[in-house]
Amino acid sequence: MKPGPLALTLGDPAGVGPEIVVKAWGALRRAGPPFLVVGDAQSLASASAAGASIIRTIVAPVEALACFADALPVLDLPLRSPVIAGQPSAATAPSIIRWIETAVGLALSGKVTGVVTAPIAKAPLYEAGFRFPGHTEFLGELTAAARFDGARGPVMMLIAGGLRVALVTVHEPLARVPSLLTTEAIVNTGQVTAEALRRDFGIARPRLAVAGLNPHAGEGGGIGREEIEIVAPAVRALEDLGIDVTGPHPADSLFPEVMRARYDAAICLYHDQALIPVKMLDFWGGVNVTLGLPIIRTSPDHGTAFDIAGRGLARPDSLIAAIRLADQLSRARAG
C-alpha cells in the first residue's frame, strides 16, 4: 500500500507562500514526495506563470497521489476577501487558521502522513485574536488531546548543514529569557529531543550538548549564576534519565565543526543562540521541525518575506528541504 501524501498549508497568502509552494511542486512533481496544499486555489494559480492550468482541486487526500505528477493538488478552502501580494491583512487570518486546523486534522486521522507549513505572519493573526506566539505553540494546542507515547512537546528544532538545535525558549524578548528558564523546562526539552532523535531520526543513542546562558557559561558564577543554579542541575537530571548529555557549554565555542562532531543535537536556551549558527551554515536550506507531537510537522526556516512577495524572486530551497524531511520522518515513524 502506498503511503499517503503530505499536507502543505499555504501560510499567509500575501507573502511568498503561494510562490514557493508552486516552485516546490515544480521541483518535486516527478520524484516526489507527493503533497497536497490546504489553502486557496486562486492564490496558487496567481503565483504561477501557467495560471490555473497547473491546479487540480481535490476533495480527498488520496486523490493527490494520482495527479501529483501532472497538477498541483489543492484542497480548496477559498479566501473570503482579495489579497494583494506584500500587503498582509487581518482579514485573511480566519482562513490561515482554518488551513492549519484542517491539515492537522488530516494528519491526526491518518489521511496524510505529515504537515508542512508555509510561513505565517504573526501580527495580522494577533489583530484577529490569535493567542499563540506562533505555529509551534498552536500545533501543540491542536494536538494536545491526541494520544502520544513519549515526552510531550512542542519543542522547536532547527536543522541545517548537519547541525540540529532544539530551543528551550522560542519567541521571547531577550530580557525575559533568564526569568523563563527553569531546570524543568531544560529537562523536558532534552527528553523530547532525545526521544525524537531515536524515534524519528534513527539515532540509537543520541548525544546532547546543552549551551550555557551567559558568556563563558557563567565562568564559575563570575558572569552569572544561571549555569550553576538552573542549567547544570538539568544536565545532571538528564544524565539520571540515561541520556548522554554534556554541558553547560559556552555557546560561542559550541558550534565549530570540531565541536559539532561530538553531539547529535544542541539544546539552546534562546532564539538567536540557536538560529544564528543554523543560518550561518545554510541560510537558504534550513528546516524547522516540531518535536514531541503525535504528528510530523516541518516548515521552512524563513518568514513571509512580504518585501519580495509577488515578484518571482523567492527561493523554494527551504520549503523543498522541509517537504523531504517530513517525508523522511514520517517513514521512520511508520516503521
Short mmCIF file of C-alpha atoms in Angstrom, two decimals:
data_model
loop_
_atom_site.label_atom_id
_atom_site.label_comp_id
_atom_site.label_asym_id
_atom_site.label_seq_id
_atom_site.Cartn_x
_atom_site.Cartn_y
_atom_site.Cartn_z
CA MET A 1 0.00 0.00 0.00
CA LYS A 2 1.38 3.41 -0.95
CA PRO A 3 1.92 5.90 1.88
CA GLY A 4 -0.40 8.88 1.85
CA PRO A 5 0.60 12.37 0.76
CA LEU A 6 1.84 15.16 2.98
CA ALA A 7 -0.40 18.16 3.66
CA LEU A 8 1.13 21.57 2.99
CA THR A 9 -0.59 24.66 4.40
CA LEU A 10 -0.41 27.80 2.27
CA GLY A 11 0.68 30.20 5.02
CA ASP A 12 -0.01 33.91 4.63
CA PRO A 13 -1.28 34.31 1.05
CA ALA A 14 0.14 37.86 0.87
CA GLY A 15 3.64 36.52 1.45
CA VAL A 16 5.86 34.24 -0.59
CA GLY A 17 3.95 31.10 0.42
CA PRO A 18 1.99 30.67 -2.84
CA GLU A 19 5.12 31.26 -4.95
CA ILE A 20 7.39 28.84 -3.12
CA VAL A 21 4.66 26.19 -3.00
CA VAL A 22 4.27 26.33 -6.77
CA LYS A 23 8.04 26.23 -7.25
CA ALA A 24 8.40 23.32 -4.80
CA TRP A 25 5.76 21.35 -6.70
CA GLY A 26 7.61 22.03 -9.95
CA ALA A 27 10.82 20.66 -8.43
CA LEU A 28 9.22 17.59 -6.82
CA ARG A 29 6.38 16.66 -9.17
CA ARG A 30 8.28 13.79 -10.83
CA ALA A 31 10.24 12.24 -7.97
CA GLY A 32 8.06 13.33 -5.02
CA PRO A 33 7.35 13.14 -2.20
CA PRO A 34 3.75 13.93 -3.14
CA PHE A 35 1.82 16.54 -1.22
CA LEU A 36 -1.48 18.37 -1.34
CA VAL A 37 -1.99 22.02 -0.49
CA VAL A 38 -4.57 23.10 2.05
CA GLY A 39 -5.40 26.66 1.08
CA ASP A 40 -6.77 28.98 -1.56
CA ALA A 41 -6.52 27.64 -5.11
CA GLN A 42 -6.79 31.10 -6.67
CA SER A 43 -3.74 32.35 -4.76
CA LEU A 44 -1.72 29.45 -6.12
CA ALA A 45 -2.96 29.99 -9.68
CA SER A 46 -1.97 33.65 -9.44
CA ALA A 47 1.53 32.67 -8.32
CA SER A 48 2.13 30.50 -11.38
CA ALA A 49 3.00 31.68 -14.87
CA ALA A 50 0.79 28.87 -16.14
CA GLY A 51 -2.15 30.06 -14.04
CA ALA A 52 -4.97 27.73 -13.10
CA SER A 53 -3.89 25.09 -15.62
CA ILE A 54 -1.50 23.57 -13.09
CA ILE A 55 -4.09 23.41 -10.28
CA ARG A 56 -6.22 20.35 -9.55
CA THR A 57 -8.82 20.78 -6.82
CA ILE A 58 -9.46 17.61 -4.83
CA VAL A 59 -11.88 16.55 -2.13
CA ALA A 60 -9.91 13.68 -0.56
CA PRO A 61 -6.18 13.49 0.21
CA VAL A 62 -5.75 10.17 -1.60
CA GLU A 63 -6.55 11.91 -4.89
CA ALA A 64 -3.25 13.78 -4.63
CA LEU A 65 -1.24 10.63 -5.27
CA ALA A 66 -2.78 10.03 -8.68
CA CYS A 67 -2.47 13.58 -10.02
CA PHE A 68 0.67 14.96 -8.36
CA ALA A 69 2.96 14.44 -11.36
CA ASP A 70 0.60 16.36 -13.64
CA ALA A 71 -1.02 19.01 -11.43
CA LEU A 72 -0.72 20.64 -8.03
CA PRO A 73 -3.42 19.06 -5.82
CA VAL A 74 -5.33 21.60 -3.70
CA LEU A 75 -7.91 21.07 -1.01
CA ASP A 76 -9.52 24.39 -1.83
CA LEU A 77 -10.68 26.42 1.16
CA PRO A 78 -11.12 29.81 -0.50
CA LEU A 79 -10.28 33.17 0.98
CA ARG A 80 -13.19 35.45 1.77
CA SER A 81 -11.53 38.65 0.56
CA PRO A 82 -8.99 39.64 -2.10
CA VAL A 83 -5.28 39.51 -1.32
CA ILE A 84 -2.58 41.88 -2.54
CA ALA A 85 0.94 40.44 -2.59
CA GLY A 86 3.13 42.11 0.00
CA GLN A 87 0.21 43.59 1.93
CA PRO A 88 -0.78 41.40 4.89
CA SER A 89 -4.27 41.78 6.28
CA ALA A 90 -6.08 40.57 9.38
CA ALA A 91 -8.99 39.69 7.06
CA THR A 92 -7.09 36.59 5.92
CA ALA A 93 -6.45 35.35 9.49
CA PRO A 94 -9.57 33.12 9.80
CA SER A 95 -8.62 31.31 6.58
CA ILE A 96 -4.96 30.90 7.57
CA ILE A 97 -6.01 29.41 10.91
CA ARG A 98 -8.58 27.16 9.23
CA TRP A 99 -5.95 25.82 6.81
CA ILE A 100 -3.68 24.86 9.71
CA GLU A 101 -6.51 23.26 11.68
CA THR A 102 -7.62 21.27 8.63
CA ALA A 103 -4.14 19.96 7.87
CA VAL A 104 -3.58 18.93 11.47
CA GLY A 105 -6.95 17.15 11.50
CA LEU A 106 -5.97 15.23 8.37
CA ALA A 107 -2.69 14.19 9.99
CA LEU A 108 -4.34 13.10 13.24
CA SER A 109 -6.83 11.00 11.27
CA GLY A 110 -4.04 9.34 9.28
CA LYS A 111 -5.24 10.69 5.93
CA VAL A 112 -1.92 12.46 5.39
CA THR A 113 1.49 11.38 6.66
CA GLY A 114 2.59 14.75 7.99
CA VAL A 115 2.15 18.52 7.84
CA VAL A 116 4.43 21.08 6.22
CA THR A 117 3.54 24.70 6.95
CA ALA A 118 4.39 27.65 4.72
CA PRO A 119 5.25 30.85 6.64
CA ILE A 120 2.71 32.92 8.54
CA ALA A 121 2.99 36.48 9.83
CA LYS A 122 2.04 36.85 13.46
CA ALA A 123 0.94 40.49 13.55
CA PRO A 124 -2.14 40.10 11.28
CA LEU A 125 -3.14 36.99 13.23
CA TYR A 126 -2.81 38.83 16.54
CA GLU A 127 -5.08 41.57 15.18
CA ALA A 128 -7.69 38.89 14.59
CA GLY A 129 -7.38 37.49 18.13
CA PHE A 130 -4.86 34.68 17.57
CA ARG A 131 -3.44 33.96 21.03
CA PHE A 132 -0.40 31.82 20.27
CA PRO A 133 3.20 33.03 19.80
CA GLY A 134 3.43 31.07 16.55
CA HIS A 135 2.85 27.87 14.61
CA THR A 136 4.70 25.68 17.12
CA GLU A 137 2.55 26.57 20.12
CA PHE A 138 -0.67 26.43 18.07
CA LEU A 139 0.18 22.92 16.87
CA GLY A 140 0.81 21.89 20.46
CA GLU A 141 -2.69 23.05 21.38
CA LEU A 142 -4.34 21.39 18.36
CA THR A 143 -2.74 18.03 19.16
CA ALA A 144 -2.92 18.19 22.96
CA ALA A 145 -5.81 15.74 23.26
CA ALA A 146 -4.33 13.15 20.90
CA ARG A 147 -2.53 10.13 22.28
CA PHE A 148 1.25 10.30 22.18
CA ASP A 149 3.58 7.81 23.82
CA GLY A 150 6.59 9.82 24.87
CA ALA A 151 7.75 13.14 26.27
CA ARG A 152 5.34 15.78 25.08
CA GLY A 153 6.39 18.93 23.26
CA PRO A 154 6.07 21.08 21.35
CA VAL A 155 9.80 21.66 21.06
CA MET A 156 11.20 23.65 18.15
CA MET A 157 14.21 22.14 16.38
CA LEU A 158 16.11 23.77 13.52
CA ILE A 159 18.25 21.72 11.14
CA ALA A 160 20.83 22.96 8.64
CA GLY A 161 24.23 21.89 7.40
CA GLY A 162 24.35 18.83 9.63
CA LEU A 163 23.53 20.84 12.76
CA ARG A 164 20.45 20.21 14.89
CA VAL A 165 19.45 22.71 17.58
CA ALA A 166 16.47 22.48 19.93
CA LEU A 167 15.14 25.52 21.78
CA VAL A 168 14.09 25.82 25.41
CA THR A 169 12.55 29.28 24.88
CA VAL A 170 11.48 30.43 21.44
CA HIS A 171 9.90 33.77 20.54
CA GLU A 172 10.59 35.59 23.78
CA PRO A 173 12.19 39.01 24.35
CA LEU A 174 15.80 38.53 25.36
CA ALA A 175 15.20 40.44 28.59
CA ARG A 176 12.66 37.81 29.68
CA VAL A 177 14.72 34.72 28.91
CA PRO A 178 16.55 34.40 32.28
CA SER A 179 13.27 34.53 34.22
CA LEU A 180 11.68 31.93 31.92
CA LEU A 181 14.49 29.38 32.18
CA THR A 182 13.86 26.54 34.60
CA THR A 183 15.57 23.25 35.23
CA GLU A 184 12.30 21.51 34.39
CA ALA A 185 12.00 23.25 31.02
CA ILE A 186 15.54 22.28 30.04
CA VAL A 187 14.98 18.70 31.14
CA ASN A 188 11.76 18.42 29.14
CA THR A 189 13.42 19.87 26.05
CA GLY A 190 16.25 17.37 26.44
CA GLN A 191 13.89 14.44 26.90
CA VAL A 192 11.73 15.37 23.92
CA THR A 193 14.80 15.89 21.76
CA ALA A 194 16.47 12.61 22.74
CA GLU A 195 13.27 10.63 22.14
CA ALA A 196 12.71 12.30 18.75
CA LEU A 197 16.28 11.58 17.68
CA ARG A 198 15.72 7.90 18.48
CA ARG A 199 12.19 7.54 17.13
CA ASP A 200 12.20 9.82 14.09
CA PHE A 201 15.87 10.21 13.15
CA GLY A 202 17.04 6.65 13.83
CA ILE A 203 19.85 7.58 16.24
CA ALA A 204 20.07 4.72 18.72
CA ARG A 205 21.92 6.61 21.47
CA PRO A 206 21.56 10.35 20.94
CA ARG A 207 24.24 12.68 22.27
CA LEU A 208 23.09 16.07 23.53
CA ALA A 209 25.11 19.19 24.33
CA VAL A 210 23.49 21.90 26.45
CA ALA A 211 24.52 25.53 25.95
CA GLY A 212 25.04 27.96 28.78
CA LEU A 213 23.20 31.26 29.02
CA ASN A 214 25.99 33.66 29.91
CA PRO A 215 29.36 34.44 28.32
CA HIS A 216 31.85 31.64 29.04
CA ALA A 217 28.93 29.65 30.51
CA GLY A 218 28.99 31.92 33.54
CA GLU A 219 32.69 31.36 34.26
CA GLY A 220 32.05 29.58 37.55
CA GLY A 221 29.46 32.12 38.68
CA GLY A 222 31.57 35.16 37.95
CA ILE A 223 29.39 36.18 34.96
CA GLY A 224 26.00 34.96 36.13
CA ARG A 225 24.73 32.05 38.18
CA GLU A 226 22.11 30.53 35.84
CA GLU A 227 24.53 27.80 34.77
CA ILE A 228 25.11 26.78 38.40
CA GLU A 229 21.54 27.10 39.65
CA ILE A 230 19.47 26.06 36.60
CA VAL A 231 21.41 24.56 33.70
CA ALA A 232 23.87 22.23 35.47
CA PRO A 233 21.09 20.64 37.59
CA ALA A 234 19.16 20.00 34.36
CA VAL A 235 22.18 18.30 32.81
CA ARG A 236 22.52 16.06 35.88
CA ALA A 237 18.80 15.22 35.76
CA LEU A 238 19.07 14.25 32.11
CA GLU A 239 22.06 12.06 32.93
CA ASP A 240 19.97 10.38 35.64
CA LEU A 241 17.37 9.63 32.97
CA GLY A 242 20.00 7.72 30.99
CA ILE A 243 20.58 10.40 28.35
CA ASP A 244 24.08 11.00 27.00
CA VAL A 245 24.44 14.73 27.67
CA THR A 246 27.16 17.27 28.38
CA GLY A 247 27.18 20.91 29.45
CA PRO A 248 26.63 23.67 30.13
CA HIS A 249 28.96 24.70 27.30
CA PRO A 250 29.98 28.24 26.36
CA ALA A 251 27.76 28.99 23.38
CA ASP A 252 30.50 30.78 21.46
CA SER A 253 32.53 27.57 21.18
CA LEU A 254 29.72 25.05 20.78
CA PHE A 255 29.17 25.26 17.02
CA PRO A 256 32.52 24.91 15.20
CA GLU A 257 32.80 21.72 13.15
CA VAL A 258 35.11 20.00 15.64
CA MET A 259 32.51 20.50 18.39
CA ARG A 260 29.51 19.55 16.24
CA ALA A 261 31.09 16.12 15.72
CA ARG A 262 30.65 15.44 19.45
CA TYR A 263 26.87 15.70 19.66
CA ASP A 264 23.73 14.92 17.67
CA ALA A 265 21.75 17.95 18.84
CA ALA A 266 22.48 21.08 20.83
CA ILE A 267 19.99 22.31 23.41
CA CYS A 268 19.91 26.10 23.15
CA LEU A 269 18.33 28.43 25.67
CA TYR A 270 17.01 31.23 23.47
CA HIS A 271 16.16 32.03 19.87
CA ASP A 272 19.24 33.70 18.44
CA GLN A 273 21.64 31.36 20.25
CA ALA A 274 20.19 28.59 18.06
CA LEU A 275 19.23 30.43 14.88
CA ILE A 276 22.46 32.29 14.18
CA PRO A 277 24.62 29.16 13.71
CA VAL A 278 21.87 27.46 11.70
CA LYS A 279 21.57 30.37 9.29
CA MET A 280 25.32 30.74 9.04
CA LEU A 281 25.64 27.09 7.98
CA ASP A 282 22.83 27.14 5.42
CA PHE A 283 20.89 30.35 5.01
CA TRP A 284 18.65 29.02 2.23
CA GLY A 285 18.06 25.40 3.20
CA GLY A 286 17.32 25.31 6.93
CA VAL A 287 14.28 23.42 8.20
CA ASN A 288 12.12 23.90 11.29
CA VAL A 289 10.80 20.68 12.89
CA THR A 290 8.33 20.43 15.77
CA LEU A 291 9.29 17.63 18.14
CA GLY A 292 7.16 15.85 20.72
CA LEU A 293 3.86 15.80 18.83
CA PRO A 294 1.70 12.88 17.66
CA ILE A 295 2.09 14.18 14.10
CA ILE A 296 5.05 15.08 11.90
CA ARG A 297 5.41 18.80 11.24
CA THR A 298 8.13 20.70 9.41
CA SER A 299 8.38 24.15 7.87
CA PRO A 300 10.86 26.33 6.01
CA ASP A 301 13.23 28.29 8.20
CA HIS A 302 12.19 31.73 6.99
CA GLY A 303 9.30 34.14 7.17
CA THR A 304 6.72 35.54 4.81
CA ALA A 305 9.14 37.91 3.01
CA PHE A 306 6.42 40.45 2.19
CA ASP A 307 9.07 42.73 0.67
CA ILE A 308 9.60 40.36 -2.28
CA ALA A 309 6.15 38.73 -2.45
CA GLY A 310 4.63 38.62 -5.91
CA ARG A 311 7.89 39.48 -7.66
CA GLY A 312 9.02 35.95 -8.59
CA LEU A 313 12.20 36.24 -6.52
CA ALA A 314 11.52 33.81 -3.67
CA ARG A 315 13.66 30.68 -3.44
CA PRO A 316 11.92 27.40 -2.55
CA ASP A 317 15.06 25.66 -1.18
CA SER A 318 13.96 25.64 2.46
CA LEU A 319 10.42 24.52 1.66
CA ILE A 320 11.71 21.69 -0.54
CA ALA A 321 14.04 20.59 2.26
CA ALA A 322 11.12 20.73 4.71
CA ILE A 323 8.96 18.57 2.45
CA ARG A 324 11.69 15.99 2.01
CA LEU A 325 12.44 15.88 5.73
CA ALA A 326 8.75 15.49 6.62
CA ASP A 327 8.59 12.52 4.28
CA GLN A 328 11.73 11.01 5.81
CA LEU A 329 10.47 11.46 9.37
CA SER A 330 7.00 10.11 8.59
CA ARG A 331 8.52 6.98 7.06
CA ALA A 332 10.76 6.47 10.09
CA ARG A 333 7.85 6.85 12.49
CA ALA A 334 5.71 4.47 10.46
CA GLY A 335 8.47 1.87 10.70
#
